[in-house]
């Protein structure tokens, strides 16, 4: 396929879609599948078969549409008509909507979401532009939405340096957590000397509650391939790897099919789009170790070695896979690349706040009413995410905190709800952007118990290579457990703070250094809860059982019992 054929195919598929009187988009993202969307697809497919598969009625099983707690979701598109979305759609409801179209009668309004629902209205979807709109296993539908046009543009109109410069101008920063400027990283790898260079997409998403990367790989796999191919051309690489978490079999399966389809169409492999550029992509499956999200551990795993981090420098940009310069970006970072060349780097840079440009995908979950996958402009106030897009807290509960960045992040208190969500402001609050997990907590959450939960995760996932992380996380967890069960003293609280700082300063890799963040941030914003646990042996939220005693109280109690026994003359 060449560039002209790509444009002709896009035009033809778009025309076919516009000729449909009705398009039924059923969300087949993992949450909706778990809620029963496959039954909805089967019921509609059966009815369409009975009708003889009319050419003007199209059924599409899409990737994630967003509001995962409302699934299964059905979106109806008709020419000249506003889009309509039904939540908690049953097979019967879906068929009744189809019958209403056939009989030219009014659609049922059962479970119909409002046209101006804030969950959709307040989002800016660049990376998720195709999610919920296309069949992720259909290359033609991706092309009809402008897919691979950015790759054609850079191959036929730009030299590699110009591609790197465009990414610099866009202001894109790594979406995996570090926030390093993506364009600068590309330029570093491009300038590194080496006979071979590699591209690696980090899809080893391990944060509790996070599923942004999984959803993107499942919903729009060609977007990631296109972003990687553009990166390969920019830095001079001919081979790329996608490292997919072992718990994501659907993502891996859809990526494999997407790679095969793209190679057959001449969009990957030799002489991409009739150019002199060749680029192959292979998949590597991880074994589920959280530490393999760290880039040097991930590279070791790809090379068949034990997934453990190493001391840097040298950085992967100089010596990565098999000692060759290697560019590693998160899956979402690559997902931004086609958007940059679609709307232009200046337009992309115009979105956002301060040094944080573009949009960010979050997995919004916890006690919020609308759980799901969202994409918002950088700098949006946290309050708007929680109370507009998220619909506030369930059962009218009061907001207490939002946790961002997973086990490496921190908790943001209610008094900081109006903080713009960007890299710098989150860091100033003691949290991080991370890969995009956002957990909302209500007044019934105990922040000490929350810190203990994340610390337990960190000690389980520690690779054990460095002592501060291996033993420090265990000791921090032990101290937090003592605070939660009522046996801690003020000295334990002081030790906890000192130990957190030591682990933060001396761990080998970023995951170990960030492990104390949930404890430090809750100590900073919710210190009164820690003090109440220790001084009053009481959990303000009523979560902790507090059924043990500090050693000094245990000693006093023992002495009192001995004294009582002496008075009674028993035992002597």
XYZ file of C-alpha atoms in Angstrom:
572
model
C 0.000 0.000 0.000
C 1.237 3.482 -0.833
C 0.077 6.857 0.424
C -2.476 7.353 -2.373
C -3.998 3.926 -1.784
C -4.152 4.681 1.948
C -6.153 7.852 1.295
C -8.447 6.070 -1.174
C -9.156 3.297 1.309
C -9.960 5.812 4.054
C -12.342 7.619 1.736
C -14.092 4.439 0.652
C -14.624 3.122 4.183
C -15.854 6.519 5.388
C -18.343 6.684 2.528
C -19.630 3.215 3.348
C -20.112 4.164 7.011
C -21.892 7.392 6.098
C -24.281 5.473 3.860
C -25.565 3.479 6.840
C -28.910 4.537 8.215
C -27.862 3.213 11.608
C -24.594 2.083 13.214
C -24.786 0.145 16.477
C -21.580 0.372 18.522
C -21.475 -2.131 21.386
C -18.649 -1.686 23.883
C -16.569 -4.865 24.062
C -13.948 -3.546 26.450
C -13.086 -5.962 29.240
C -15.372 -4.320 31.881
C -18.365 -4.344 29.509
C -17.650 -7.928 28.448
C -17.695 -8.847 32.147
C -21.056 -7.071 32.436
C -22.554 -9.043 29.522
C -21.897 -7.087 26.320
C -21.205 -10.268 24.330
C -24.826 -11.290 24.862
C -25.920 -7.904 23.492
C -23.742 -8.404 20.398
C -25.111 -11.924 19.901
C -28.718 -10.773 20.143
C -28.189 -7.965 17.625
C -26.248 -10.243 15.296
C -29.040 -12.801 15.368
C -31.676 -10.188 14.571
C -29.601 -8.730 11.722
C -29.110 -12.225 10.323
C -32.859 -12.757 10.390
C -33.204 -9.547 8.393
C -30.688 -10.760 5.827
C -27.801 -8.520 6.984
C -29.056 -5.209 5.533
C -26.155 -3.186 4.127
C -27.397 0.027 5.743
C -27.364 -1.395 9.285
C -23.928 -1.934 10.811
C -23.033 -3.640 14.080
C -19.580 -2.894 15.516
C -18.004 -4.401 18.612
C -15.782 -1.582 19.832
C -13.131 -1.030 22.433
C -13.751 0.798 25.699
C -16.298 3.627 25.483
C -15.411 5.056 28.901
C -17.985 4.791 31.709
C -17.085 1.238 32.717
C -19.392 1.125 35.762
C -22.374 1.732 33.438
C -21.775 -1.191 31.088
C -22.762 -2.808 28.855
C -22.891 0.339 26.715
C -24.603 0.737 23.354
C -24.014 3.802 21.172
C -26.253 4.521 18.194
C -25.076 6.704 15.307
C -27.456 7.932 12.593
C -26.763 10.482 9.851
C -27.944 13.931 10.858
C -29.033 12.773 14.305
C -27.392 13.336 17.684
C -25.449 10.431 19.103
C -27.318 8.363 21.704
C -25.824 6.127 24.398
C -27.624 3.510 26.495
C -26.118 2.259 29.741
C -26.611 -1.180 31.311
C -27.961 -2.360 27.993
C -29.582 -5.784 27.908
C -30.030 -7.954 24.797
C -33.761 -7.207 24.894
C -33.218 -3.454 25.103
C -30.694 -3.523 22.237
C -33.066 -5.452 19.977
C -35.949 -3.107 20.851
C -33.804 -0.144 19.757
C -33.089 -1.869 16.452
C -36.782 -2.693 15.982
C -37.703 0.936 16.688
C -35.402 2.031 13.872
C -36.902 -0.522 11.501
C -40.443 0.567 12.359
C -39.543 4.280 12.366
C -40.868 4.642 15.900
C -39.418 6.383 18.946
C -36.441 4.790 20.641
C -36.982 3.482 24.184
C -35.619 5.916 26.755
C -34.895 3.214 29.334
C -31.275 3.608 30.541
C -30.645 6.323 27.932
C -27.856 8.638 29.078
C -28.429 12.435 28.820
C -27.091 14.012 25.648
C -25.001 16.511 27.616
C -23.790 14.066 30.255
C -20.697 15.678 31.905
C -18.774 12.410 31.811
C -18.443 12.823 28.040
C -18.813 16.602 27.754
C -15.880 17.480 30.030
C -13.348 15.259 28.280
C -10.848 16.022 25.500
C -10.155 12.794 23.671
C -6.990 12.628 21.580
C -5.410 9.333 22.597
C -8.840 7.749 23.107
C -10.314 9.320 19.966
C -10.860 5.911 18.369
C -11.665 3.964 21.538
C -15.315 3.035 21.461
C -15.565 4.127 17.807
C -13.912 1.346 15.858
C -13.564 -2.395 15.878
C -10.029 -2.752 17.272
C -9.420 -5.774 15.052
C -10.425 -3.940 11.873
C -7.539 -2.137 10.149
C -9.819 -0.441 7.607
C -11.868 1.250 10.335
C -8.668 2.627 11.876
C -7.558 3.940 8.490
C -10.963 5.554 7.965
C -10.349 7.600 11.134
C -7.069 8.966 9.736
C -4.969 6.037 10.869
C -1.425 5.741 9.465
C -1.812 9.144 7.801
C 0.703 10.570 10.306
C 3.171 7.826 9.402
C 2.694 8.543 5.695
C 3.238 12.229 6.372
C 6.574 11.810 8.179
C 7.881 9.219 5.709
C 7.181 11.291 2.613
C 7.439 14.875 3.844
C 9.907 15.004 6.743
C 13.450 14.030 7.590
C 14.060 12.297 10.957
C 15.388 15.456 12.647
C 12.185 17.287 11.749
C 10.118 14.499 13.306
C 12.061 14.790 16.583
C 11.707 18.581 16.463
C 7.933 18.291 16.021
C 7.663 16.097 19.110
C 9.773 18.628 21.035
C 7.499 21.455 19.878
C 4.413 19.548 20.992
C 5.634 19.609 24.604
C 4.746 15.938 25.086
C 6.193 14.369 28.238
C 6.411 10.687 29.090
C 3.059 9.367 30.291
C 4.528 6.434 32.193
C 5.199 8.417 35.353
C 8.580 10.100 34.969
C 7.353 12.969 32.833
C 10.650 13.304 30.920
C 10.269 15.405 27.726
C 9.592 12.876 24.975
C 11.137 14.868 22.126
C 14.402 15.347 24.026
C 14.576 11.616 24.707
C 14.049 10.904 20.998
C 16.838 13.335 20.090
C 19.195 11.699 22.593
C 18.646 8.255 21.097
C 18.897 9.591 17.565
C 22.292 11.150 18.368
C 23.602 8.033 20.139
C 26.030 6.003 18.072
C 25.312 2.337 17.480
C 25.037 -0.157 14.650
C 21.466 -0.986 15.722
C 18.795 0.867 17.658
C 15.551 -0.335 19.198
C 12.108 0.968 20.117
C 10.340 -0.436 23.185
C 6.737 0.233 24.237
C 6.222 -0.313 27.953
C 2.843 -1.979 28.436
C 3.671 -3.526 31.815
C 0.988 -1.716 33.759
C 0.955 -2.878 37.366
C -0.537 -0.152 39.553
C -3.584 -1.225 41.584
C -6.716 0.197 39.981
C -4.969 1.241 36.771
C -5.986 -0.087 33.355
C -5.319 2.793 30.946
C -2.624 1.017 28.946
C -4.529 -2.248 28.826
C -7.597 -0.485 27.521
C -5.624 1.433 24.897
C -3.901 -1.735 23.658
C -7.254 -3.533 23.528
C -9.238 -0.670 21.980
C -6.855 0.918 19.489
C -3.799 -1.285 18.861
C -2.923 0.268 15.492
C -2.445 3.670 17.160
C 0.400 2.256 19.230
C 1.972 0.556 16.201
C 1.800 3.793 14.227
C 3.368 5.786 17.071
C 6.196 3.259 17.359
C 6.819 3.256 13.604
C 7.072 7.071 13.584
C 9.529 6.851 16.487
C 11.529 4.194 14.641
C 11.863 6.432 11.603
C 12.825 9.406 13.800
C 15.672 7.702 15.676
C 16.837 5.272 12.992
C 15.521 1.976 14.385
C 14.207 -0.959 12.366
C 12.984 -3.139 15.228
C 10.501 -2.506 18.009
C 9.132 -4.517 20.929
C 5.898 -4.151 22.871
C 6.219 -5.490 26.408
C 2.732 -6.607 27.443
C 1.803 -7.651 30.946
C 1.036 -11.369 31.168
C -2.370 -10.672 32.709
C -3.482 -8.881 29.520
C -4.160 -11.743 27.049
C -6.783 -9.812 25.066
C -4.401 -6.907 24.544
C -1.655 -9.249 23.372
C -3.986 -11.092 21.018
C -5.294 -7.870 19.424
C -1.787 -6.457 19.069
C -0.617 -9.633 17.315
C -3.503 -9.431 14.845
C -2.879 -5.727 14.304
C 0.798 -6.397 13.530
C -0.119 -9.133 11.034
C -2.715 -6.941 9.319
C -0.357 -3.956 9.149
C 2.430 -6.083 7.658
C 0.098 -7.517 5.011
C -1.022 -3.999 4.104
C 2.552 -2.715 3.819
C 2.212 -0.465 6.863
C 4.895 -2.375 8.788
C 7.731 -4.620 7.653
C 9.870 -3.919 4.568
C 9.495 -0.663 2.600
C 6.714 0.796 4.714
C 4.193 2.714 2.582
C 6.431 2.352 -0.469
C 9.303 4.181 1.227
C 12.876 3.110 1.965
C 12.005 2.703 5.670
C 11.577 -0.783 7.152
C 10.259 -1.487 10.627
C 9.209 -4.678 12.413
C 7.433 -5.016 15.760
C 7.390 -8.081 18.006
C 5.587 -8.726 21.285
C 7.170 -9.849 24.521
C 4.929 -11.089 27.339
C 5.861 -10.230 30.929
C 5.320 -12.533 33.878
C 3.457 -10.008 36.015
C 6.310 -8.568 38.108
C 5.617 -4.961 39.076
C 9.332 -4.144 38.946
C 9.408 -4.852 35.207
C 7.655 -1.524 34.734
C 11.055 -0.001 35.578
C 12.857 0.469 32.284
C 16.144 -1.319 32.983
C 14.300 -4.285 34.534
C 11.994 -4.378 31.516
C 14.950 -4.447 29.119
C 16.531 -7.292 31.072
C 13.266 -9.226 30.857
C 13.034 -8.719 27.080
C 16.562 -10.105 26.746
C 15.538 -13.220 28.670
C 17.247 -12.259 31.909
C 15.876 -11.831 35.420
C 13.768 -8.678 35.552
C 15.743 -6.545 37.991
C 16.825 -2.905 37.692
C 20.450 -1.906 37.324
C 22.430 1.170 38.247
C 22.343 4.016 35.736
C 24.258 5.415 33.854
C 24.536 4.182 31.230
C 20.944 5.007 30.390
C 18.991 2.964 27.821
C 19.335 5.845 25.369
C 23.060 4.983 25.266
C 23.109 1.262 26.082
C 19.799 -0.578 26.225
C 18.817 -3.823 24.512
C 21.965 -5.890 23.852
C 24.059 -2.778 24.529
C 22.432 -0.783 21.705
C 20.740 2.631 22.036
C 17.111 2.017 22.925
C 14.112 4.316 23.112
C 11.587 3.312 25.785
C 8.246 5.042 26.023
C 5.024 4.133 27.727
C 2.124 2.816 25.612
C 0.118 6.004 26.162
C 3.093 8.140 25.099
C 3.192 6.340 21.754
C -0.585 6.755 21.573
C -0.088 10.525 21.577
C 2.258 10.525 18.577
C -0.355 10.040 15.794
C -2.431 12.827 17.385
C 0.541 15.213 17.278
C 0.969 14.688 13.529
C -2.786 14.736 12.973
C -3.593 18.082 14.609
C -0.065 19.534 14.462
C 2.484 20.045 17.253
C 1.390 23.647 17.863
C -2.258 22.661 18.316
C -1.206 19.850 20.651
C 0.966 22.279 22.625
C -1.975 24.670 22.952
C -3.740 22.107 25.172
C -2.658 21.878 28.788
C -1.129 23.905 31.566
C 2.391 25.216 32.251
C 4.998 22.623 31.299
C 2.366 19.884 31.051
C 0.942 19.857 27.540
C -1.700 17.745 25.853
C -4.067 15.406 27.621
C -3.839 12.623 30.193
C -5.747 9.367 30.379
C -6.891 8.358 33.868
C -8.552 5.249 35.242
C -11.065 6.945 37.536
C -12.163 4.558 40.257
C -12.882 4.230 43.956
C -15.951 5.664 45.681
C -16.851 7.975 42.814
C -20.246 7.517 41.110
C -18.924 7.189 37.539
C -16.012 4.789 37.409
C -14.268 4.480 34.087
C -11.616 5.532 31.639
C -11.327 9.266 30.977
C -9.065 11.618 29.030
C -8.783 15.203 30.201
C -6.623 18.202 29.321
C -3.583 18.720 31.516
C -4.299 21.336 34.155
C -7.961 20.467 34.688
C -8.903 21.014 38.369
C -9.165 17.847 40.397
C -12.589 19.010 41.553
C -13.904 18.905 37.975
C -12.670 15.349 37.525
C -14.254 14.141 40.752
C -17.531 16.037 40.781
C -18.281 16.725 37.096
C -16.879 13.751 35.211
C -17.020 11.393 38.170
C -20.421 12.619 39.364
C -19.253 13.037 42.969
C -19.110 10.363 45.624
C -21.595 7.538 45.888
C -24.347 7.750 48.519
C -23.611 11.427 49.154
C -20.417 10.698 51.059
C -17.986 13.549 51.673
C -14.779 13.630 49.665
C -11.710 12.863 51.753
C -8.809 12.272 49.370
C -7.755 11.272 45.882
C -4.809 8.967 45.352
C -2.794 9.421 42.156
C 0.247 7.584 40.867
C -0.517 4.163 42.341
C 1.883 2.732 44.950
C 4.477 5.335 43.961
C 2.071 8.234 44.365
C 0.376 10.102 47.154
C -2.958 11.268 48.511
C -4.432 14.703 47.810
C -6.699 16.090 50.566
C -10.041 17.855 50.188
C -8.563 21.336 50.716
C -6.509 20.857 47.533
C -9.439 19.870 45.304
C -9.012 22.954 43.112
C -5.407 22.109 42.287
C -4.741 21.863 38.533
C -3.811 18.303 37.681
C -0.387 18.472 36.039
C 3.121 17.181 36.712
C 4.396 20.123 38.755
C 1.314 20.705 40.924
C 0.946 17.031 41.829
C 4.619 16.841 42.744
C 4.258 19.921 44.934
C 1.514 18.096 46.853
C 3.754 15.083 47.432
C 2.110 12.941 44.763
C 2.934 12.138 41.141
C 1.064 11.835 37.872
C 2.197 8.231 37.513
C 0.725 6.206 34.722
C -2.791 7.481 35.442
C -4.487 5.630 38.271
C -6.855 7.931 40.191
C -8.626 6.505 43.220
C -11.250 8.626 44.993
C -11.823 8.014 48.701
C -14.658 9.108 50.968
C -14.844 10.018 54.637
C -15.000 6.381 55.720
C -11.472 5.679 54.481
C -8.690 5.417 57.056
C -5.591 7.030 55.587
C -3.229 4.982 57.754
C -4.860 1.823 56.477
C -4.620 3.142 52.898
C -0.887 3.744 53.361
C -0.507 0.244 54.772
C -2.328 -1.236 51.754
C 0.088 0.368 49.294
C 3.108 -0.545 51.412
C 2.010 -4.181 51.480
C 1.847 -4.061 47.692
C 5.363 -2.592 47.523
C 6.940 -5.166 49.821
C 5.301 -7.993 47.874
C 6.562 -6.577 44.579
C 10.075 -5.603 45.713
C 12.591 -7.454 43.529
C 14.907 -7.759 46.531
C 18.038 -6.554 44.803
C 18.768 -3.582 47.106
C 18.613 -3.677 50.896
C 16.755 -0.370 51.516
C 13.778 -1.501 49.448
C 13.892 -5.178 50.392
C 14.004 -4.710 54.157
C 12.831 -1.107 54.456
C 9.394 -1.775 52.967
C 8.924 -4.735 55.315
C 9.804 -2.627 58.367
C 7.590 0.277 57.227
C 4.707 -2.145 56.794
C 5.331 -3.572 60.271
C 5.237 -0.090 61.816
C 2.051 0.813 59.938
C 0.450 -2.424 61.130
C 1.324 -1.521 64.716
C -0.305 1.894 64.280
C -3.409 0.227 62.846
C -3.722 -2.361 65.613
C -3.153 0.080 68.458
C 0.248 -1.142 69.636
C 2.370 1.760 68.311
C 4.045 4.477 70.349
C 5.229 7.976 69.502
C 8.683 6.547 68.996
C 7.305 4.234 66.297
C 5.847 7.240 64.526
C 9.214 8.988 64.554
C 10.949 5.832 63.330
C 8.397 5.518 60.537
C 9.206 8.977 59.211
C 12.977 8.429 59.402
C 12.729 5.052 57.714
C 10.591 6.379 54.871
C 13.152 9.070 54.153
C 16.005 6.542 54.249
C 14.283 4.211 51.761
C 13.455 7.173 49.545
C 17.082 8.399 49.506
C 18.952 5.122 49.161
C 16.936 2.669 47.044
C 18.446 1.518 43.769
C 15.585 2.254 41.398
C 12.700 4.667 41.090
C 10.137 2.137 42.299
C 11.958 1.633 45.596
C 12.600 5.343 46.014
C 8.922 6.117 45.466
C 7.570 3.299 47.661
C 7.311 5.499 50.812
C 5.350 8.216 48.972
C 1.878 7.082 50.119
C 3.093 7.074 53.726
C 4.839 10.430 53.504
C 1.907 12.125 51.783
C -0.647 10.796 54.287
C 1.658 11.874 57.126
C 1.797 15.314 55.561
C -1.933 15.829 55.001
C -3.539 13.462 57.536
C -1.094 13.503 60.414
C -3.925 13.990 62.900
C -5.211 10.517 62.001
C -1.834 8.969 62.767
C -1.692 10.881 66.080
C -5.189 9.737 67.037
C -4.273 6.124 66.315
C -1.144 6.370 68.473
C -2.224 8.697 71.304
C -5.887 7.737 71.709
C -5.745 4.206 70.304
C -8.735 5.095 68.156
C -9.356 4.963 64.408
C -11.388 8.073 63.440
C -12.801 6.316 60.371
C -13.673 3.180 62.339
C -11.691 0.926 60.009
C -8.865 -0.313 62.250
C -9.662 -2.810 65.004
C -7.100 -1.448 67.549
C -7.138 -4.697 69.533
C -3.539 -4.666 70.792
C -1.612 -2.559 73.321
C 1.688 -0.644 73.114
C 4.526 -2.324 75.018
C 4.593 0.287 77.801
C 0.846 -0.114 78.436
C 1.214 -3.872 78.249
C 3.931 -3.651 80.960
C 1.788 -1.435 83.157
C -1.146 -3.783 82.769
C 1.005 -6.739 83.670
C 2.295 -4.994 86.815
C -1.268 -4.147 87.841
C -2.286 -7.780 87.509
C 0.680 -8.916 89.550
C -0.162 -6.354 92.236
C -3.768 -7.506 92.286
C -2.704 -11.104 92.677
C -0.458 -10.162 95.599
C -3.325 -8.357 97.346
C -5.527 -11.353 96.901
C -2.765 -13.617 98.185
C -3.049 -15.830 95.157
C -0.051 -17.479 93.593
C 2.331 -16.768 96.503
